Amino acid sequence: MALARIRQAPVTVPTLLAVAILLAWAPLNGAQPITRWAPGALGVLALVALAAAVAPLRWRDVPLAVRVAVLLLGAFTVWSALSIAWADDQGAALEGADRTLLYLAVFALFALWPQRTVTAAWVLGAWALGLGVLAVVTLVRVGVMSDPSALFNGDRLMWPAGYENAAAAMFLMPLWPAVTLAASPRVPWLLRGLFAAVAVVLVDVALLAQSRGSILALPACVVLLILLVPGRLRHLAVLVPILGAAGAALPMVLDVGPALLARNAGDLSSATQNVLVAVLLAAFAAGLLVAAVAAWETLRPPSGATAARLRRGWTVVVVGTAVVGAVGGLAVIGNPVTRIDDAWSSFKGGYAYDAASSNRLVSGLGSNRYDFYRVALDLFAEHPVAGIGADNYFQDYLARGASKETPRYPHDLPLRTLSQTGLVGGLLLLGAVVAALVAAWRAMRRADPLSAAVAGGAAMAFIYWIAHGVTVWFWEWAGLGAPAFAFLGLACALAARGGTVGEEDDAKDVAAAAAPPRLRPIVVLPVGAVLVLGALAIAGPWLAERDVERAGAVFATRPMEAYARLDRASALDPLSDRPALVKGSIALRFGDLVRARSAFGDAVARNARGQYATLELGAIAAAQGRPAEARRLLERAVALAPRDPTAREALGIVRTGGVVDIAALNQRIYRAGKNFAGA
């Protein structure tokens, strides 16, 4: 039976292999560094080629909304690549364009080929359960490790993503398919219970990250799930035990952070063991309840009259619960206008969170994001049509920012798109997302309830990524962005083709895959060329960064090998200044000012606004007895980063006729934790 379904929807195999790649990325820092995601991206491109080979497409059979989405996302990818031409940091722009190409490839793989609802459920369920297993592993590690602080940044869980907000999103994105599949009558009752139990673990482990963005996105997505996805009473029926069980374990979840900060081994051991037991018991209880109800529904289906009475009764319960919850919520938050005003004031005011005296989740919205967004808006106002180039924000924030942070990205998906790719990029990406959501909406409206569950859960994973991504830099996190576009694509794959609707016509939609058209050279050649060029564009920066990392590992004992690797990295990625920055930094450690000057000069030639290279060139010029050149370079370094006290101090030394101590300067840069490549 399974093989027959795969033959009817042969794209199932490539998409399952793609899910394996997505799951493999999760414990690898969420695939944020290019050395993590680039090999998988090449694998995705190969899977697109495999899908095209085993199941050639009839483009006219693809739903119009899906075709529009693919074309617009493809145009956005091309526009991101073109932005390299006007970007200051062309190496960063190339990496940003490569990441966008990954999102296009994974969306196309999941969206263009038709899926049966059952095979699509396998794909979605495998991803949700895979991340559920990772959540359980994370919970167990927290509970049994003698010192789990390595998994945390202070009191916030950062494993496995390496970043607290990304860790929260990694576990909350699969929550929605877990809920819709747990609620679907087409899913076996035992699996429905398992999905419900997994959902509880996903919620509580995500809360260990103390992500305020997730606290805002989670209730908003609950409302969207109820409003948009068919089967709202069923979804509420499983959400109540899932959220109730997760809430029952919440006090133990919140105890972990203070125990970590207190650094008392006894208290920490007690808190971590308590959270492990509490969450597992809560998950078991919710899973058992959902499985029991599902088994009763399956084995002794209620009559039509009984089902109608149950729906009416459950509606009364839900409405009553909603009213009580709304009244209770208003009582807790007080005057909504005052609370909103306080939230806005804390958002503008920057960090005011005292981890020792309050929990981050209820500490307001204080951060430096207001300043991040201000700079991004200014950049968009100055470059409204084309933007400043993909992933080009760091240099501008150094020059314009007011906070002590040096973010590389604006921490906001819409502002990232507008400031870096302008109105052209913004409209292309918005059009692609809207078209894809239209196709997903149509898939949710098919007669088969499993189709609604799969399309709804998959689309909600993307929507959660968007909702949380308006406050953080998720676009640059390939381990989150690629699954978001993949499962938006999976929802599109279930849209009715050729005007068909319903489960009976599901087989008709995929019948073309059983007798596909022949591959034609007029199609194969351009598609193959695009895939090969895309692979080359990704492989160059990936291999270059591998050489950079290896050079950093061996330079202390084998400096000449390190220099050779960095020269090769510069050739593999001729747009990036990073190999030259690292080469110059290594040369300074050995006191080789001539080599360092040449390397930093190469870096400035590739990125004229590179502040770190400019600063080092100024210090080298001073040490080599060229005070006028040193002063000019250090003045530029200060102009590029006015808040940098190290650059200002170095300039002051040169202005008074002194010589900058390069070793002391680099030690200060290192201690300050500057976000400079090679520092």
XYZ file of C-alpha atoms in Angstrom:
679
model
C 0.000 0.000 0.000
C 2.759 2.438 0.951
C 4.710 1.687 -2.234
C 1.592 2.139 -4.315
C 1.020 5.577 -2.821
C 4.642 6.544 -3.421
C 4.314 5.457 -7.054
C 1.251 7.681 -7.355
C 3.169 10.612 -5.779
C 6.854 9.901 -6.515
C 7.943 13.313 -5.198
C 7.320 11.866 -1.723
C 10.789 10.293 -1.688
C 12.716 13.513 -2.518
C 10.638 15.496 -0.020
C 11.238 12.934 2.732
C 14.958 13.134 1.979
C 14.681 16.916 2.211
C 12.984 16.540 5.609
C 15.965 14.434 6.698
C 18.227 17.355 5.748
C 16.047 19.819 7.664
C 16.108 17.609 10.764
C 19.869 17.103 10.493
C 20.320 20.881 10.528
C 18.468 21.362 13.816
C 21.251 20.259 16.217
C 23.910 21.954 14.060
C 23.283 25.458 15.440
C 20.073 25.519 13.441
C 22.198 25.697 10.276
C 22.890 29.392 10.733
C 26.555 29.383 9.577
C 27.052 28.791 5.875
C 29.309 25.824 6.659
C 26.237 24.148 8.157
C 23.541 24.934 5.610
C 25.440 25.022 2.314
C 26.000 21.234 2.017
C 22.312 20.661 2.695
C 21.398 23.351 0.172
C 23.400 21.504 -2.475
C 21.500 18.380 -1.460
C 18.186 20.198 -1.933
C 19.229 21.327 -5.425
C 20.115 17.716 -6.232
C 16.705 16.614 -4.961
C 15.010 19.151 -7.232
C 16.913 17.627 -10.129
C 15.920 14.136 -8.957
C 12.251 15.110 -8.731
C 12.380 16.612 -12.210
C 13.936 13.408 -13.524
C 11.545 10.911 -11.921
C 8.380 12.999 -12.306
C 8.683 15.645 -15.054
C 6.148 18.422 -14.645
C 3.436 19.705 -16.911
C 3.742 23.386 -16.040
C 0.186 24.081 -17.186
C -1.140 21.537 -14.672
C 0.389 23.384 -11.718
C -2.236 25.596 -10.039
C -1.989 29.217 -11.128
C -1.395 30.493 -7.585
C 1.529 28.088 -7.166
C 3.037 29.109 -10.491
C 2.777 32.765 -9.510
C 4.381 32.068 -6.135
C 7.319 30.187 -7.680
C 7.885 32.819 -10.359
C 7.759 35.728 -7.908
C 10.006 33.987 -5.393
C 12.373 33.215 -8.265
C 12.322 36.871 -9.293
C 13.060 37.876 -5.702
C 16.027 35.502 -5.701
C 17.350 37.030 -8.924
C 16.842 40.534 -7.504
C 18.749 39.587 -4.353
C 21.606 38.349 -6.549
C 21.541 41.551 -8.609
C 21.826 43.581 -5.390
C 25.433 42.367 -5.147
C 26.182 45.034 -7.782
C 25.242 47.930 -5.494
C 26.045 46.408 -2.101
C 29.000 47.731 -0.118
C 29.759 44.291 1.300
C 29.412 42.143 -1.789
C 30.486 38.963 -0.014
C 27.619 39.312 2.461
C 25.221 40.053 -0.404
C 26.301 36.882 -2.209
C 25.679 34.799 0.892
C 22.270 36.427 1.325
C 21.374 35.672 -2.290
C 22.541 32.065 -1.863
C 20.312 31.631 1.179
C 17.366 33.013 -0.778
C 18.143 30.504 -3.533
C 17.888 27.738 -0.932
C 14.424 28.966 0.076
C 13.339 29.051 -3.567
C 14.661 25.536 -4.203
C 13.016 23.971 -1.164
C 9.716 25.754 -1.835
C 9.738 24.599 -5.469
C 10.560 21.010 -4.473
C 7.624 20.821 -2.061
C 5.122 22.953 -4.024
C 5.371 22.140 -7.721
C 4.770 18.396 -7.702
C 1.351 17.042 -6.636
C 1.033 15.086 -3.403
C -1.555 12.686 -2.104
C -2.910 13.801 1.232
C -1.636 10.633 2.900
C 1.905 10.977 1.576
C 1.890 14.671 2.443
C 0.842 13.695 5.970
C 3.831 11.339 6.137
C 6.167 14.174 5.166
C 4.676 16.682 7.602
C 4.338 14.161 10.419
C 7.949 12.999 10.022
C 9.181 16.565 10.483
C 6.944 17.288 13.478
C 7.809 14.012 15.218
C 11.498 14.426 14.410
C 11.633 17.791 16.132
C 9.468 16.388 18.914
C 12.128 13.743 19.535
C 14.759 16.497 19.608
C 12.643 18.392 22.150
C 12.443 15.288 24.348
C 16.214 14.809 24.046
C 16.719 18.444 25.034
C 14.418 18.060 28.025
C 16.191 14.892 29.160
C 19.593 16.541 28.832
C 18.411 19.460 30.941
C 17.071 17.048 33.558
C 19.988 14.609 33.841
C 23.133 16.665 33.163
C 25.112 17.509 36.271
C 25.650 21.006 34.862
C 23.131 21.880 32.149
C 24.333 25.504 31.969
C 26.197 24.642 28.750
C 22.773 24.391 27.088
C 21.791 27.865 28.299
C 22.855 31.454 27.862
C 22.466 32.612 31.440
C 18.930 31.520 32.284
C 17.737 31.035 28.695
C 17.859 27.801 26.695
C 19.869 28.248 23.521
C 20.505 24.603 22.537
C 20.311 23.262 19.882
C 20.094 26.406 17.768
C 22.782 28.390 19.576
C 20.411 31.377 19.909
C 17.525 31.630 22.345
C 14.856 32.973 19.978
C 15.821 30.460 17.305
C 15.627 27.632 19.856
C 12.095 28.685 20.802
C 10.987 28.913 17.164
C 12.582 25.592 16.294
C 10.239 23.880 18.754
C 7.145 26.032 18.169
C 7.046 25.787 14.377
C 6.201 22.030 14.466
C 3.608 22.630 17.192
C 0.940 23.509 14.624
C 1.141 20.369 12.478
C 1.250 18.363 15.718
C -2.045 19.988 16.738
C -3.815 19.617 13.381
C -2.717 15.995 12.970
C -3.730 15.185 16.551
C -7.170 16.590 15.767
C -7.688 14.841 12.414
C -10.082 11.858 12.398
C -8.105 10.398 9.465
C -4.990 9.919 11.624
C -4.806 6.648 13.630
C -5.835 7.173 17.250
C -2.478 6.119 18.693
C -0.643 8.607 16.500
C -3.090 11.329 17.494
C -2.182 10.765 21.122
C 1.514 10.777 20.262
C 1.205 14.082 18.396
C -0.611 15.599 21.387
C 2.087 14.433 23.804
C 4.800 15.776 21.514
C 3.002 19.119 21.349
C 3.146 19.493 25.146
C 6.894 18.851 25.183
C 7.420 21.280 22.296
C 5.628 24.090 24.145
C 7.355 23.637 27.489
C 10.847 23.165 26.069
C 10.338 26.277 23.923
C 9.403 28.237 27.051
C 12.789 27.386 28.574
C 14.254 29.779 25.990
C 12.267 32.683 27.512
C 11.657 34.258 24.116
C 9.370 37.253 24.422
C 8.766 37.125 20.685
C 7.351 33.626 21.057
C 5.032 34.779 23.847
C 3.578 37.339 21.437
C 3.490 35.016 18.406
C 2.053 31.938 20.161
C -1.404 33.313 21.137
C -1.678 35.170 17.833
C -1.120 31.921 15.940
C -3.617 30.064 18.150
C -6.233 32.609 17.074
C -5.200 32.312 13.408
C -5.357 28.513 13.602
C -8.910 28.656 14.942
C -10.030 31.284 12.431
C -8.361 30.007 9.266
C -8.014 26.224 9.398
C -11.176 24.116 8.984
C -12.111 21.934 11.944
C -11.873 24.623 14.606
C -13.837 22.657 17.209
C -11.539 19.684 16.770
C -8.496 21.919 17.070
C -9.873 23.490 20.217
C -10.623 20.028 21.568
C -6.945 19.082 21.382
C -5.571 22.535 22.197
C -7.317 22.564 25.570
C -5.562 19.448 26.946
C -2.264 20.347 25.238
C -2.096 23.907 26.551
C -3.620 22.860 29.862
C -0.962 20.198 30.375
C 1.811 22.538 29.264
C 0.473 25.172 31.653
C 0.405 22.692 34.537
C 4.154 22.165 34.100
C 4.859 25.879 33.607
C 5.821 26.662 37.247
C 8.555 24.029 37.080
C 9.698 25.396 33.701
C 9.989 28.891 35.152
C 11.975 27.628 38.155
C 14.894 26.507 35.976
C 16.097 30.008 35.058
C 16.458 31.347 38.627
C 18.164 28.104 39.667
C 20.705 28.531 36.875
C 21.428 32.115 37.881
C 21.705 31.243 41.578
C 24.494 28.738 40.770
C 23.469 26.537 43.675
C 24.108 22.933 42.635
C 21.409 21.487 44.899
C 18.716 23.912 43.813
C 19.661 23.512 40.156
C 19.563 19.710 40.314
C 16.168 19.814 42.007
C 14.756 22.316 39.487
C 15.973 20.435 36.413
C 14.777 17.070 37.692
C 11.408 18.574 38.568
C 10.947 20.062 35.109
C 11.858 16.763 33.446
C 9.317 14.802 35.479
C 6.615 17.469 35.293
C 6.769 17.941 31.519
C 6.916 14.215 30.755
C 3.953 13.519 33.050
C 1.998 16.400 31.538
C 2.762 15.165 28.021
C 1.737 11.620 28.935
C -1.543 12.830 30.458
C -2.450 14.971 27.440
C -1.449 12.234 24.997
C -3.434 9.614 26.899
C -6.550 11.790 26.982
C -6.389 12.657 23.267
C -5.649 9.035 22.334
C -8.553 7.763 24.464
C -11.037 10.156 22.876
C -9.666 9.379 19.415
C -9.944 5.618 20.053
C -13.528 6.020 21.234
C -14.313 8.090 18.150
C -12.695 5.479 15.894
C -13.980 2.295 17.512
C -17.453 3.526 18.440
C -18.279 6.396 16.103
C -21.079 8.555 17.555
C -24.335 8.819 15.671
C -25.156 11.965 13.790
C -27.469 13.206 16.559
C -24.902 12.474 19.257
C -22.169 14.192 17.264
C -24.382 17.258 16.841
C -25.075 17.386 20.592
C -21.364 17.032 21.318
C -20.554 19.886 18.958
C -23.156 22.128 20.571
C -21.954 21.254 24.045
C -18.333 21.755 23.142
C -19.184 25.093 21.538
C -20.754 26.241 24.812
C -17.688 25.072 26.745
C -15.313 26.833 24.347
C -17.260 30.090 24.334
C -17.527 30.002 28.113
C -13.830 29.308 28.468
C -13.001 32.121 26.058
C -15.177 34.583 27.988
C -13.702 33.557 31.332
C -10.203 33.728 29.876
C -10.821 37.181 28.402
C -12.239 38.510 31.673
C -9.403 36.949 33.644
C -6.838 38.306 31.219
C -8.236 41.824 31.481
C -8.201 41.527 35.260
C -4.542 40.506 35.179
C -3.277 43.096 32.690
C -5.448 45.924 33.951
C -6.199 48.879 31.675
C -5.222 47.744 28.143
C -4.425 51.303 27.048
C -2.051 51.733 29.962
C -0.429 48.390 29.315
C 0.106 49.197 25.635
C 1.587 52.566 26.556
C 3.902 50.907 29.090
C 4.938 48.307 26.519
C 5.758 51.006 23.958
C 7.762 52.954 26.537
C 9.758 49.861 27.511
C 10.312 49.014 23.831
C 11.767 52.467 23.157
C 13.680 52.591 26.410
C 16.118 49.759 25.698
C 17.156 47.083 28.133
C 15.717 47.380 31.616
C 15.528 43.683 32.485
C 17.086 42.580 35.750
C 17.428 38.796 35.525
C 18.044 38.547 39.247
C 14.725 40.114 40.199
C 12.210 39.273 37.476
C 11.396 36.765 34.762
C 12.196 37.861 31.244
C 8.820 36.737 29.920
C 7.003 39.334 32.038
C 9.695 42.024 32.054
C 8.307 44.199 29.257
C 9.636 44.742 25.745
C 12.874 46.526 26.558
C 15.694 45.844 24.082
C 17.705 47.716 21.461
C 15.379 46.680 18.645
C 13.800 50.122 18.507
C 17.200 51.464 17.472
C 17.748 48.566 15.048
C 14.428 49.322 13.375
C 15.116 53.069 13.270
C 18.305 52.526 11.291
C 16.592 50.068 8.931
C 13.772 52.533 8.265
C 16.277 55.312 7.591
C 18.076 53.085 5.098
C 14.815 52.252 3.347
C 13.910 55.952 3.167
C 17.260 56.698 1.555
C 17.218 53.703 -0.838
C 13.496 53.040 -1.393
C 13.645 51.323 -4.782
C 16.578 48.900 -4.692
C 17.709 48.884 -1.054
C 21.323 48.657 0.116
C 21.964 45.041 -0.918
C 21.147 41.645 0.563
C 22.508 41.132 4.080
C 24.083 44.611 4.076
C 23.186 46.223 7.385
C 26.183 45.789 9.679
C 28.303 48.645 8.308
C 25.368 51.054 8.367
C 24.467 50.208 11.948
C 28.075 50.750 13.022
C 27.864 54.234 11.530
C 24.310 55.164 12.570
C 23.346 53.075 15.584
C 23.012 54.427 19.104
C 23.161 51.226 21.177
C 26.186 49.279 22.401
C 25.285 46.319 20.187
C 26.629 45.712 16.684
C 23.911 43.633 14.965
C 24.524 42.269 11.501
C 20.801 42.134 10.703
C 17.782 44.364 11.477
C 15.964 41.677 13.567
C 12.774 42.170 11.563
C 11.742 40.334 8.396
C 9.745 43.158 6.692
C 12.397 45.771 7.497
C 15.142 43.413 6.401
C 13.438 43.006 3.037
C 12.660 46.682 2.483
C 15.980 48.105 3.654
C 18.105 45.589 1.764
C 16.093 44.919 -1.406
C 13.840 47.991 -1.521
C 10.280 48.232 -2.751
C 11.080 45.998 -5.695
C 12.208 43.150 -3.452
C 9.459 43.801 -0.927
C 6.710 43.583 -3.527
C 8.182 40.467 -5.121
C 8.467 38.636 -1.800
C 5.054 39.797 -0.603
C 3.457 38.704 -3.876
C 5.096 35.277 -3.627
C 3.915 34.752 -0.050
C 0.359 35.932 -0.788
C 0.091 33.675 -3.842
C 1.386 30.690 -1.869
C -1.044 31.354 0.984
C -3.903 31.534 -1.523
C -2.918 28.088 -2.798
C -2.656 26.809 0.787
C -6.094 28.250 1.556
C -7.561 26.363 -1.387
C -5.916 23.152 -0.199
C -7.464 23.638 3.242
C -10.908 23.959 1.620
C -10.810 20.550 -0.050
C -13.449 18.063 1.045
C -11.010 15.640 2.633
C -10.423 16.561 6.330
C -6.893 15.160 6.215
C -6.039 17.569 3.416
C -7.245 20.433 5.596
C -5.218 19.140 8.543
C -1.997 18.757 6.547
C -2.317 21.983 4.566
C -3.430 23.907 7.641
C -0.672 22.599 9.893
C 1.991 23.129 7.225
C 0.819 26.668 6.469
C 0.649 27.501 10.186
C 4.310 26.483 10.585
C 5.161 29.142 7.993
C 2.819 31.684 9.561
C 4.423 31.160 12.962
C 7.856 31.736 11.390
C 6.556 35.033 9.999
C 4.830 36.068 13.248
C 7.905 35.439 15.369
C 10.240 36.673 12.635
C 8.944 40.241 12.791
C 10.965 40.670 15.995
C 14.109 38.623 15.264
C 16.529 37.729 12.453
C 14.995 34.436 11.328
C 15.515 35.005 7.597
C 19.230 34.541 8.183
C 18.624 31.275 10.065
C 18.470 28.676 7.284
C 17.412 25.939 9.723
C 14.206 27.918 10.310
C 13.643 29.647 6.978
C 14.054 26.515 4.854
C 11.448 24.479 6.824
C 9.082 27.464 6.719
C 9.203 27.648 2.919
C 9.241 23.864 2.564
C 5.982 23.381 4.429
C 4.336 26.384 2.857
C 5.196 24.568 -0.363
C 3.739 21.314 0.948
C 0.442 23.097 1.627
C 0.526 24.395 -1.955
C 1.115 20.863 -3.287
C -2.308 19.853 -1.955
C -4.139 22.589 -3.861
C -6.608 21.063 -6.316
C -5.237 20.681 -9.831
C -7.239 20.912 -12.990
C -10.285 22.149 -11.094
C -10.626 19.001 -8.997
C -11.682 18.984 -5.372
C -12.123 16.312 -2.773
C -10.325 13.122 -1.767
C -11.749 11.173 -4.701
C -10.013 13.556 -7.048
C -6.792 13.410 -5.040
C -5.782 10.411 -7.136
C -6.665 12.347 -10.293
C -4.391 15.175 -9.221
C -1.402 12.844 -8.981
C -2.345 10.562 -11.874
C -0.124 12.604 -14.167
C 2.859 11.486 -12.080
C 2.144 7.870 -13.038
C 2.441 8.695 -16.743
C 4.637 11.807 -16.802
C 5.575 13.674 -19.951
C 8.925 12.988 -21.487
C 11.859 15.181 -20.636
C 12.414 17.685 -23.416
C 15.808 19.285 -24.096
C 14.194 22.712 -24.360
C 13.218 22.355 -20.704
C 16.066 20.209 -19.378
C 18.895 22.446 -20.570
C 17.826 25.758 -18.956
C 16.650 24.081 -15.741
C 19.867 22.096 -15.524
C 21.933 25.213 -16.172
C 20.130 27.111 -13.400
C 20.690 24.270 -10.935
C 24.382 23.999 -11.818
C 24.934 27.762 -11.566
C 23.092 27.832 -8.265
C 25.227 24.998 -6.935
C 28.413 26.803 -7.974
C 27.224 30.050 -6.368
C 26.685 28.237 -3.069
C 29.755 25.995 -3.222
C 32.262 28.847 -3.572
C 31.435 30.710 -0.321
C 30.943 27.408 1.516
C 34.341 25.995 0.553
C 35.959 29.359 1.244
C 34.527 29.491 4.748
C 35.717 25.939 5.385
C 39.233 27.054 4.523
C 38.878 30.094 6.779
C 37.783 27.933 9.697
C 40.606 25.462 9.092
C 43.137 28.279 8.896
C 41.918 29.566 12.237
C 42.411 26.121 13.727
C 45.992 25.539 12.504
C 47.618 28.981 12.302
C 49.313 28.764 15.708
C 51.427 25.774 14.701
C 51.298 25.873 10.882
C 51.022 29.522 9.843
C 52.121 28.974 6.237
C 49.389 26.384 5.746
C 46.927 28.866 7.211
C 48.046 31.581 4.766
C 47.742 29.156 1.841
C 44.234 28.180 2.877
C 43.221 31.822 3.207
C 44.614 32.639 -0.229
C 42.564 29.769 -1.643
C 39.492 31.008 0.225
C 39.950 34.457 -1.344
C 40.031 32.830 -4.775
C 36.975 30.651 -4.087
C 34.956 33.654 -2.882
C 36.403 36.715 -4.629
C 33.714 39.023 -3.222
C 34.211 38.392 0.494
C 36.689 40.301 2.656
C 36.628 37.694 5.417
C 39.642 35.594 4.270
C 41.759 38.733 4.030
C 40.611 39.923 7.476
C 41.569 36.634 9.051
C 44.898 36.581 7.196
C 45.736 40.065 8.411
C 44.782 39.185 11.985
C 47.024 36.100 11.930
C 49.913 38.110 10.485
C 49.597 40.657 13.300
C 49.830 37.895 15.885
C 53.225 36.996 14.404
C 54.294 40.643 14.117
C 54.390 40.479 10.307
C 53.264 44.028 9.538
C 54.057 43.817 5.839
C 51.843 40.780 5.294
C 49.150 42.221 7.557
C 49.109 45.518 5.676
C 48.748 43.718 2.352
C 45.918 41.543 3.677
C 43.972 44.403 5.227
C 44.489 46.438 2.058
C 42.912 43.573 0.103
C 40.019 43.518 2.566
C 39.373 47.255 2.112
C 39.540 46.830 -1.662
C 36.719 44.271 -1.367
C 34.720 46.198 1.224
C 35.577 49.894 1.374
C 33.432 50.351 4.489
C 35.168 47.636 6.480
C 35.881 49.368 9.786
C 38.058 46.684 11.342
C 40.434 46.543 8.364
C 40.598 50.343 8.239
C 41.381 50.519 11.957
C 44.175 47.960 11.655
C 45.651 49.713 8.609
C 45.753 52.951 10.586
C 47.531 51.273 13.496
C 50.019 49.624 11.115
C 50.731 52.942 9.377
C 51.473 54.529 12.755
C 53.791 51.680 13.724
C 55.645 51.957 10.387
C 56.229 55.690 10.796
C 53.582 57.164 8.470
C 51.651 59.459 10.835
C 49.700 61.369 8.171
C 48.401 58.160 6.615
C 47.684 56.735 10.068
C 45.670 59.774 11.044
C 43.646 59.683 7.814
C 42.852 55.989 8.194
C 41.961 56.243 11.877
C 39.713 59.225 11.232
C 37.895 57.116 8.677
C 37.692 54.201 11.142
C 36.060 56.531 13.674
C 33.661 57.859 11.034
C 32.705 54.292 10.086
C 31.970 53.390 13.734
C 31.597 56.562 15.853
C 30.705 54.576 18.993
C 33.887 52.484 18.909
C 36.057 53.654 21.854
C 39.056 51.664 20.614
C 39.177 53.556 17.315
C 38.743 56.902 19.077
C 41.530 56.133 21.511
C 43.871 55.030 18.710
C 43.145 58.253 16.824
C 43.859 60.285 19.958
C 47.239 58.597 20.367
C 48.229 59.336 16.766
C 47.057 62.947 16.986
C 49.374 63.514 19.948
C 52.333 62.035 18.080
C 52.238 58.598 19.687
C 52.391 55.123 18.198
C 49.528 52.661 18.611
C 50.400 49.452 20.450
C 48.928 46.983 17.960
C 49.008 44.015 20.333
C 47.207 45.985 23.051
C 44.687 47.288 20.485
C 43.825 43.776 19.334
C 43.522 42.536 22.897
C 41.067 45.339 23.594
C 39.048 44.490 20.486
C 38.954 40.864 21.562
C 37.895 41.659 25.150
C 35.199 44.029 23.965
C 33.671 41.190 21.974
C 33.467 43.154 18.762
C 31.473 41.497 16.047
C 34.274 41.834 13.507
C 35.357 38.954 11.305
C 38.884 37.981 12.137
C 39.124 40.077 15.281
